[in-house]
Coordinates of C-alpha atoms and ligand atoms in Angstrom, one line a residue:
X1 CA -27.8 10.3 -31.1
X2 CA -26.0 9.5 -27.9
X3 CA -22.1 8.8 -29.3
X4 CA -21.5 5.2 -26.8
X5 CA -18.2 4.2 -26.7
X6 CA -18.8 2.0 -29.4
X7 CA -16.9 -1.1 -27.3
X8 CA -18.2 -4.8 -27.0
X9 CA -21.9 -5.3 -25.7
X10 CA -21.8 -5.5 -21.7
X11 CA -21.6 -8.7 -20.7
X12 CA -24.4 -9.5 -18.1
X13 CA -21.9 -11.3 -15.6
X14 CA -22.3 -10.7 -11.7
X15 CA -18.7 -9.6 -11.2
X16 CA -19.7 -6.5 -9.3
X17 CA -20.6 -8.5 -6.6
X18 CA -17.8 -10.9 -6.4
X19 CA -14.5 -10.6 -4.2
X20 CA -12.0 -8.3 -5.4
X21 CA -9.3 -11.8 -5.8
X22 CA -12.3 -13.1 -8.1
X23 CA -13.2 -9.8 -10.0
X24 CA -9.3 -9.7 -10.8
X25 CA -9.1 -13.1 -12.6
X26 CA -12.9 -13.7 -13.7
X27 CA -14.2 -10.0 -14.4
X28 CA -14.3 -8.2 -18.1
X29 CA -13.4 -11.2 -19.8
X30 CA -14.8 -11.3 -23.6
X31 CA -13.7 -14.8 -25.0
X32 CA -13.7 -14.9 -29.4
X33 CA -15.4 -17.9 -30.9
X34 CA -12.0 -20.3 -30.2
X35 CA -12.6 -20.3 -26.6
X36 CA -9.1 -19.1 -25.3
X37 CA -8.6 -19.4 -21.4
X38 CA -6.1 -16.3 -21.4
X39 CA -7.4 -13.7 -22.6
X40 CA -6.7 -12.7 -26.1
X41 CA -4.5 -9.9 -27.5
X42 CA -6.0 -8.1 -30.1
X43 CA -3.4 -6.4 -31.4
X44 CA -5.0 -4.3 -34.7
X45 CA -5.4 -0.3 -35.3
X46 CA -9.0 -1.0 -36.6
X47 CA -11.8 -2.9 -37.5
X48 CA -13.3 -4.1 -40.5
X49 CA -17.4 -4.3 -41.5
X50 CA -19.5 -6.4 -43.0
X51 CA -21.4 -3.9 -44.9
X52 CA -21.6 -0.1 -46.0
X53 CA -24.6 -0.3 -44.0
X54 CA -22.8 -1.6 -40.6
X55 CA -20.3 0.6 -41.0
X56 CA -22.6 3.9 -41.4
X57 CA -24.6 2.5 -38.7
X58 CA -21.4 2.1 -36.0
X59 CA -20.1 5.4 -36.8
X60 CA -23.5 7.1 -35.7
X61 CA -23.6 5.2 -32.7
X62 CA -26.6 2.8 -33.6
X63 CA -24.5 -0.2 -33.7
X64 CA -22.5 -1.3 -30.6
X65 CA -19.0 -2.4 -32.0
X66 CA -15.6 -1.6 -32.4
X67 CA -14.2 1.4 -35.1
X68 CA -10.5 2.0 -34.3
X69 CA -8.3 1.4 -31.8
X70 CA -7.8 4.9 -30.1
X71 CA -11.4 4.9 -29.6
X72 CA -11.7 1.5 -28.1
X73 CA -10.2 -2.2 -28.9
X74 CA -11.3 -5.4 -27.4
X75 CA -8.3 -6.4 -25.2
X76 CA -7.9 -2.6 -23.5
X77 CA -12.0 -3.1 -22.8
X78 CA -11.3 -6.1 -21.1
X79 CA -8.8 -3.9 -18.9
X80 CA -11.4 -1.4 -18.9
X81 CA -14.3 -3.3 -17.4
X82 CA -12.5 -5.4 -15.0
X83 CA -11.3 -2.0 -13.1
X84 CA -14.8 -1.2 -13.2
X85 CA -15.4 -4.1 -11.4
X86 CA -12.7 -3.5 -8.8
X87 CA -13.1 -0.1 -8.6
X88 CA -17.5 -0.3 -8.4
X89 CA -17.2 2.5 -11.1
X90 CA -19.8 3.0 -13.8
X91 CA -17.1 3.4 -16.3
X92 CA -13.7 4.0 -17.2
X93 CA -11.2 5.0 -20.4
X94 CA -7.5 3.4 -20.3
X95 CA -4.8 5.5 -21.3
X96 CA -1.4 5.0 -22.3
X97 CA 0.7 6.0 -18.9
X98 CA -0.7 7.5 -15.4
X99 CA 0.2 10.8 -16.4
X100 CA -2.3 10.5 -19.7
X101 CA -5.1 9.5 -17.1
X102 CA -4.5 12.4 -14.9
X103 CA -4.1 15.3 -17.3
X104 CA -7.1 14.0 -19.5
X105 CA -9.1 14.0 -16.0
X106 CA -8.7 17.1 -15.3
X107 CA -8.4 19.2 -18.8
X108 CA -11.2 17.4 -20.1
X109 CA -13.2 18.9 -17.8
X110 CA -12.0 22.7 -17.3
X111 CA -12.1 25.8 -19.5
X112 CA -10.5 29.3 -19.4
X113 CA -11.8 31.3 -16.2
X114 CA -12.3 28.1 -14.4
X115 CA -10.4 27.6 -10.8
X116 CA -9.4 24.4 -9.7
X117 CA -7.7 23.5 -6.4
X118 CA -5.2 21.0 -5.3
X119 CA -3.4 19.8 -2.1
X120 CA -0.1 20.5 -3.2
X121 CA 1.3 17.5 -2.0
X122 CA 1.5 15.6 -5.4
X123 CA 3.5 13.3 -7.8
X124 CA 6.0 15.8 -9.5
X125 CA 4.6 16.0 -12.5
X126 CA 1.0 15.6 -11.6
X127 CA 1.8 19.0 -9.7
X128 CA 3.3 20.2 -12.6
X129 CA 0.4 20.3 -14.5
X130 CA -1.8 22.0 -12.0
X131 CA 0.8 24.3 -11.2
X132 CA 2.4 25.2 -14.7
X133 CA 0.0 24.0 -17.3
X134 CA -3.3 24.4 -16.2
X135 CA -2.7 28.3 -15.9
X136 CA -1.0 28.4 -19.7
X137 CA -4.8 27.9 -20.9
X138 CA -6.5 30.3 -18.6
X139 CA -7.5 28.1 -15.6
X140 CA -6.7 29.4 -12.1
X141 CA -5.1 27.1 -9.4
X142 CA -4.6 27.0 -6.1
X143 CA -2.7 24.7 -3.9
X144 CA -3.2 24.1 -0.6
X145 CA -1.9 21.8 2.1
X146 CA -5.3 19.3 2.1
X147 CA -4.5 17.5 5.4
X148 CA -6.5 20.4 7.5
X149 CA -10.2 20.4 5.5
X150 CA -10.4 24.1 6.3
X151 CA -8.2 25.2 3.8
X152 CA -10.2 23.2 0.7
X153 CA -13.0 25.4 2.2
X154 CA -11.2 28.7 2.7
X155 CA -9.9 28.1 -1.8
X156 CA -13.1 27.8 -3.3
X157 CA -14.0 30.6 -5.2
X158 CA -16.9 31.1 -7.2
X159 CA -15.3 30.0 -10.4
X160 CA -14.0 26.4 -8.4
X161 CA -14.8 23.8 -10.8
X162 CA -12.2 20.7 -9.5
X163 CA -10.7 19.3 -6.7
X164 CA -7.9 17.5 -7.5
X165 CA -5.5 15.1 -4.6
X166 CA -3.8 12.4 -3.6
X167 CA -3.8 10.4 -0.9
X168 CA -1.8 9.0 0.3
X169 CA 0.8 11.3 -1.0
X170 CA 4.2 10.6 -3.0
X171 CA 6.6 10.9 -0.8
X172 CA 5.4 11.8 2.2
X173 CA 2.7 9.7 2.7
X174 CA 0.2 12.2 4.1
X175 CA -3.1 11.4 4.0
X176 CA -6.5 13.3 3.1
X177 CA -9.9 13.0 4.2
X178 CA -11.3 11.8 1.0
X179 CA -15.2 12.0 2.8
X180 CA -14.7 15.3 4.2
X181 CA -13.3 16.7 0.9
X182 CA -16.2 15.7 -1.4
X183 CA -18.4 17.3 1.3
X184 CA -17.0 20.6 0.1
X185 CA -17.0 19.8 -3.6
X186 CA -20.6 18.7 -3.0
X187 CA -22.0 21.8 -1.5
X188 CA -20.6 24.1 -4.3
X189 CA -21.2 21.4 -7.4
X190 CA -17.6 20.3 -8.0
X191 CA -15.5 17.8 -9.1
X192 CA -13.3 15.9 -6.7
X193 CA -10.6 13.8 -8.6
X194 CA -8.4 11.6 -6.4
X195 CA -5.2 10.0 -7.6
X196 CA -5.6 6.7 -5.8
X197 CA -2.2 5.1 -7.1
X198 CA -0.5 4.7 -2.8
X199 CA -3.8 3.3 -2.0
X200 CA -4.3 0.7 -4.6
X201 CA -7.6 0.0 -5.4
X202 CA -7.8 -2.7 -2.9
X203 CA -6.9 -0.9 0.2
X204 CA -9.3 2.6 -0.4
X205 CA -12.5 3.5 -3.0
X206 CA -12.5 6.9 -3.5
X207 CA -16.4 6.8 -5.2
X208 CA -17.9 5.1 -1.9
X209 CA -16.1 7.8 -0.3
X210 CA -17.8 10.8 -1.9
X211 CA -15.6 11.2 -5.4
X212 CA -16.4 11.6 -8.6
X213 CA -13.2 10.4 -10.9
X214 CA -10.2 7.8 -9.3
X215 CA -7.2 7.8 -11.7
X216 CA -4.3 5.6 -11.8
X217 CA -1.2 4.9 -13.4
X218 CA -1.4 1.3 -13.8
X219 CA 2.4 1.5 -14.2
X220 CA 2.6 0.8 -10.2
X221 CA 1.5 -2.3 -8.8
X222 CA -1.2 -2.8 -11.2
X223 CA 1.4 -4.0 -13.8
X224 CA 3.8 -4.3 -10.5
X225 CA 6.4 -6.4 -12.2
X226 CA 8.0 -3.6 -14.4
X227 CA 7.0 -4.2 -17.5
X228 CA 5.0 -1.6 -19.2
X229 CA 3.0 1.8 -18.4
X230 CA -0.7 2.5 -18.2
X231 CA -3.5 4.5 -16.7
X232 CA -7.1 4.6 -16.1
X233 CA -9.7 7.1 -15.6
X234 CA -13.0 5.8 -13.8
X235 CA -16.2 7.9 -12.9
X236 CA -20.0 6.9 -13.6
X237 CA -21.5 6.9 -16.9
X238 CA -22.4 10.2 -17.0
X239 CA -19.3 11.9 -16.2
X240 CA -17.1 9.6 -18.7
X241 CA -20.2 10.3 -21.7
X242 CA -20.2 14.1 -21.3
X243 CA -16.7 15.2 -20.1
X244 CA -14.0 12.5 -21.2
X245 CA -15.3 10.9 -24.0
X246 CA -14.8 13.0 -27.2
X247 CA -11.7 14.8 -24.9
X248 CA -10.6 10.9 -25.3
X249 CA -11.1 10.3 -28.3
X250 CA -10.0 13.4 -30.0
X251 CA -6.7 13.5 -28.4
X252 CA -5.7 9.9 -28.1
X253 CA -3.9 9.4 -24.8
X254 CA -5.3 5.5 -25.8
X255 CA -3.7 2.4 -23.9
X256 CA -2.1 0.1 -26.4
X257 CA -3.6 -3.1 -26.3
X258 CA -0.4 -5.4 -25.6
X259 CA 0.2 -3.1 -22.6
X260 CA -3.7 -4.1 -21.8
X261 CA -2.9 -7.4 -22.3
X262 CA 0.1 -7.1 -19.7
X263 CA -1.8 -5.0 -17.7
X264 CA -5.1 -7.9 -17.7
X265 CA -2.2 -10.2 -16.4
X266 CA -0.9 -7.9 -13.6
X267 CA -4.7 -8.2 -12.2
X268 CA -5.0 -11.6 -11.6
X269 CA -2.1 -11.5 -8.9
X270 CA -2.8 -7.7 -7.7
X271 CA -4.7 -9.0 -4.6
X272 CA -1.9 -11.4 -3.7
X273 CA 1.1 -9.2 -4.2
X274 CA -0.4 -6.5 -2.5
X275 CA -1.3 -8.1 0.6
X276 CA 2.2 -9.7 1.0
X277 CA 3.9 -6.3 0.0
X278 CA 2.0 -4.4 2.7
X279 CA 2.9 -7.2 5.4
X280 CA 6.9 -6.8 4.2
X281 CA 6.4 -3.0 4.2
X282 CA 4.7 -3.1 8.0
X283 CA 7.6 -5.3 9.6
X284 CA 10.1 -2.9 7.6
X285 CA 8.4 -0.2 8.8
X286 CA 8.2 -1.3 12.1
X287 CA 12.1 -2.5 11.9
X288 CA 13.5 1.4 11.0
X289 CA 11.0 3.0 14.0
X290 CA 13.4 0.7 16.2
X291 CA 16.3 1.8 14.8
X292 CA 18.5 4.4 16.5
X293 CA 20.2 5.7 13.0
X294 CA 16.4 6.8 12.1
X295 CA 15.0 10.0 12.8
X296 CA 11.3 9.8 11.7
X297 CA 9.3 6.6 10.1
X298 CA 6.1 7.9 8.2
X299 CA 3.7 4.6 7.4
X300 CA -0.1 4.5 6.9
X301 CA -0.8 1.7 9.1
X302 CA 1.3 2.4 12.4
X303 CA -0.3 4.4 15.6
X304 CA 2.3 7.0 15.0
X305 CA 1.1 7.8 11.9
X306 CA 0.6 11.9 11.7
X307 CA -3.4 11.4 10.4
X308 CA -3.9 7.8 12.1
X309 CA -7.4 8.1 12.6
X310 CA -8.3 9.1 9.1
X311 CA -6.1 6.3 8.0
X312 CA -8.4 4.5 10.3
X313 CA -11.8 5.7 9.1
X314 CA -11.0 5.4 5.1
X315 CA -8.1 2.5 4.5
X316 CA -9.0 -1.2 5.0
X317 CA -5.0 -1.8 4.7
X318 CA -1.5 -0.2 5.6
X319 CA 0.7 0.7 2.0
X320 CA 3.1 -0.8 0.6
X321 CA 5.8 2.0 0.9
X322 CA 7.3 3.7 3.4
X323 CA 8.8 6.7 3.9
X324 CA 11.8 7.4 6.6
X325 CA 14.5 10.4 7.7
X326 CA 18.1 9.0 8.2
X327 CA 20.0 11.2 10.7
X328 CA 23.0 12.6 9.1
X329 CA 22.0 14.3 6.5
X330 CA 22.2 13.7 2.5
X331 CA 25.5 12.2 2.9
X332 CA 24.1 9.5 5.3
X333 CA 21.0 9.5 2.8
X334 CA 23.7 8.3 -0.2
X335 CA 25.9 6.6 1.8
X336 CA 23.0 3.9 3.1
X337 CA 21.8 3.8 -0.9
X338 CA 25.0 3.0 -1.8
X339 CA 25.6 0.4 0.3
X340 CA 22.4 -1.9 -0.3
X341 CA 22.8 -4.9 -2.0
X342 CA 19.4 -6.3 -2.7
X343 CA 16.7 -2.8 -2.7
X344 CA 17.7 -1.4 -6.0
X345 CA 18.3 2.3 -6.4
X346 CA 15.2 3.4 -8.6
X347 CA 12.7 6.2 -8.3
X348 CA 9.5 3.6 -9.7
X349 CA 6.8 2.4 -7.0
X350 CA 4.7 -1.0 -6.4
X351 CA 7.2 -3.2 -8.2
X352 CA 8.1 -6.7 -7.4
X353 CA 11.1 -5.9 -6.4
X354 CA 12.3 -3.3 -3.4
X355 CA 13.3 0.0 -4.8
X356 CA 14.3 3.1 -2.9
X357 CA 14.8 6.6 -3.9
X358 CA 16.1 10.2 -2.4
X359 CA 13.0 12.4 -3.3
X360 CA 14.8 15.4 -2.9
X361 CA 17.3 14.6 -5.7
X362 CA 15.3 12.5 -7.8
X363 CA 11.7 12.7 -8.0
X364 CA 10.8 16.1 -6.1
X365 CA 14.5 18.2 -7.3
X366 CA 12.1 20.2 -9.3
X367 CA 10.5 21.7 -6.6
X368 CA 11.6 25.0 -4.9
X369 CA 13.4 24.6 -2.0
X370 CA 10.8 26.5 0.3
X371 CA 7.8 23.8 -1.7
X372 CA 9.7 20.8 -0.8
X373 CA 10.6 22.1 2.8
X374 CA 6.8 22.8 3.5
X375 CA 6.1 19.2 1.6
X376 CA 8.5 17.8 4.5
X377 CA 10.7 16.6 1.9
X378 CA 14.4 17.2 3.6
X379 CA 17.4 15.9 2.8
X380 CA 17.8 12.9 4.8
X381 CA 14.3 11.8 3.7
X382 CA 14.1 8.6 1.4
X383 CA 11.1 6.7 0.1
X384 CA 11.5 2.6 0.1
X385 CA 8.5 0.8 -2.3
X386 CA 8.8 -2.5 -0.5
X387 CA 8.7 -5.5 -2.9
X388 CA 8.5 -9.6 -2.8
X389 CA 11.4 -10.9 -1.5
X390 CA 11.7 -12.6 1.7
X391 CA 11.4 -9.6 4.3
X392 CA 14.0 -11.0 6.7
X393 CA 16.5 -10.8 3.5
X394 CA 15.0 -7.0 3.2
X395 CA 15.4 -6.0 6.8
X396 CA 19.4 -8.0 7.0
X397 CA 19.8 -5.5 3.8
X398 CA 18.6 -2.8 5.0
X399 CA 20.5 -3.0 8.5
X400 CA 24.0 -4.0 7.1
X401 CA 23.2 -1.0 5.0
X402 CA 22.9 1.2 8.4
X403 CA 25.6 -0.1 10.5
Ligands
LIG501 C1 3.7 7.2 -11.0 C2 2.6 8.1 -10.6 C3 1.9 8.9 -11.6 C4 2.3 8.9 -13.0 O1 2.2 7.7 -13.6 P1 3.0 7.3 -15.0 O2 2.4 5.9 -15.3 O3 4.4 7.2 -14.6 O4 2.7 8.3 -16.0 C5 0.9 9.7 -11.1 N1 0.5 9.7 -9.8 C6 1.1 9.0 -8.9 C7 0.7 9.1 -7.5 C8 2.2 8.2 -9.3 O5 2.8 7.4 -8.3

């Protein structure tokens, strides 16, 4: 009996093949009988059936419907198949924050004595469970810096199971050849996962690239207007049915459905914020490179980026964060945060409004020294999410902030 997810029938709309600002607002929705234009919250643990019969029928898999909530509810399957649509993915299982969609992508599909490597350029705690938790159960890592393609190929070892990066990376915006990495996995019948949060799904698709599973946290701009946290895992059919499902369902890293709900409305204006966010982040990006205070200006989406022309070959847009060297140390580092008025002091990404955070002290002070020196994470280094606001405001900010 194949166990389905046990969700709402497929609707049989044609949103794969609309525009991503369409998919966003249009895709995924499942209206009740009242017609509602929003789409509804169905806030409820579980379900209730007509019949003994229905019920025995649903819980072997016969029936399409819903059971319980950390299996599957109607408001987080909305969530679920509009990234499908946006993401051109087969499937995909929502989860409670990004961290719950990266550690269930990558346990679900490991045991004991298998090796997985990573670039270790990572989110904090994404690297934490590669590099601390992964090994308390038996599997083997390896990180390795996954800018140069030669070193994904000089890790794999027979036991290599899972690829596992980000890209562009958190903080230092270094980006990986997403094509060229699957090329490797490919040959030797592994698993690349990519973490495709700096990217958004707008501006890079890992799967028509060559990967197998995209994660998010949908805490970042998909919600981008601080409200709640999320996640998604999305892979083909195949790969959700036989490695995440039960992994899923057994261990309940389930998305509630009012953070769906929130999550549904973050969608519809994804596309718009995104686009204007990247435009504020360029001119900011392209304001700091003038600036004779700055040391270094890293941006996907300027010529002076250190992998421009993979940037080139794989992004259709620039990001919306930007990542910059103040000279003078950690003292000039605090003394500009201290002194900005409108970008907040916060170490979240993708939100509305501008935040900026020290890396170093904040986000990456669990890392070794020697780890964050090789990351290129000094001292002086900060990381600005650009936000809304009117980028001349942002830039007269920022620059009464350096003088
Ligand atoms: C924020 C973030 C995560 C973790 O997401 P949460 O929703 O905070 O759990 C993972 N990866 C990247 C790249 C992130 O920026």
């Amino acid at each position: 009996m194949t166990d389905t997810k046990n969700s709402a029938p497929a609707k049989d709309d044609n949103s794969k093949n609309w525009r991503p600002a369409t998919q966003m607002i249009h895709a995924g929705i499942n209206r009740s009988q009242f017609g509602e234009t929003s789409e509804a919250l169905y806030l409820t643990q579980g379900f209730v059936y007509p019949s003994a019969e229905v019920a025995e029928a649903r819980f072997m898999g016969e029936e399409e419907g819903f059971i319980y909530s950390r299996y599957a509810n109607p408001t987080v399957d909305m969530f679920e198949k509009r990234m499908c649509a946006l993401e051109g993915a087969e499937d995909a299982r929502a989860t409670a924050s990004g961290m719950a969609a990266v550690s269930s992508a990558l346990l679900c599909q490991v045991k004991a004595g298998d090796h997985v490597v990573a670039a270790r350029a990572l989110f904090g705690s994404c690297r934490w469970v590669v590099e601390t938790l992964m090994p308390q159960y038996g599997v083997e890592t390896t990180l390795i810096d996954g800018t140069d393609l030669a070193n994904w190929q000089e890790a794999v070892r027979p036991n290599t199971k899972v690829f596992f990066l980000e890209s562009p990376t958190n903080p230092t915006l270094e980006v990986i050849d997403i094509a060229g990495v699957a090329e490797i996995a490919n040959a030797i019948g592994a698993t690349v996962v990519v973490d495709n949060v700096f990217a958004t799904p707008l501006f890079q698709k890992p799967l028509e690239l060559g990967a197998h599973v995209v994660v998010y946290s949908a805490t970042k701009h998909i919600d981008g207007q601080g409200r709640c946290l999320g996640g998604v895992v999305l892979s083909s059919k195949e790969w959700i049915d036989e490695k995440l499902h039960n992994f899923f369902r057994h261990t309940g890293p389930s998305l509630s459905p009012f953070n769906a709900w929130t999550l549904l409305k973050g969608l519809e204006t994804l596309p718009v914020r995104v686009k204007q966010q990247t435009e504020n982040a360029a001119k900011v990006a392209d304001y700091l490179a003038g600036h004779k205070a700055i040391a270094r200006v890293i941006y996907p989406g300027r010529a002076d980026h250190p992998q421009a022309d993979v940037v080139a070959k794989q992004m259709s847009g620039g990001s919306t964060l930007v990542a910059f060297d103040i000279s003078g140390g950690r003292q000039a580092s605090f003394a500009f945060l201290n002194k900005l008025r409108i970008v907040a002091i916060s170490n979240n990404l993708g939100d509305a409004k501008s935040l900026i955070t020290h890396p170093a002290t904040t986000t990456h002070k669990n890392l070794a020294e020697e780890a964050r020196a090789e990351l290129g994470i000094s001292d002086e280094m900060l990381r600005l999410s650009v936000g809304l606001e009117d980028v001349d405001d942002l830039i007269e900010d920022l620059d009464r902030a350096l003088a």
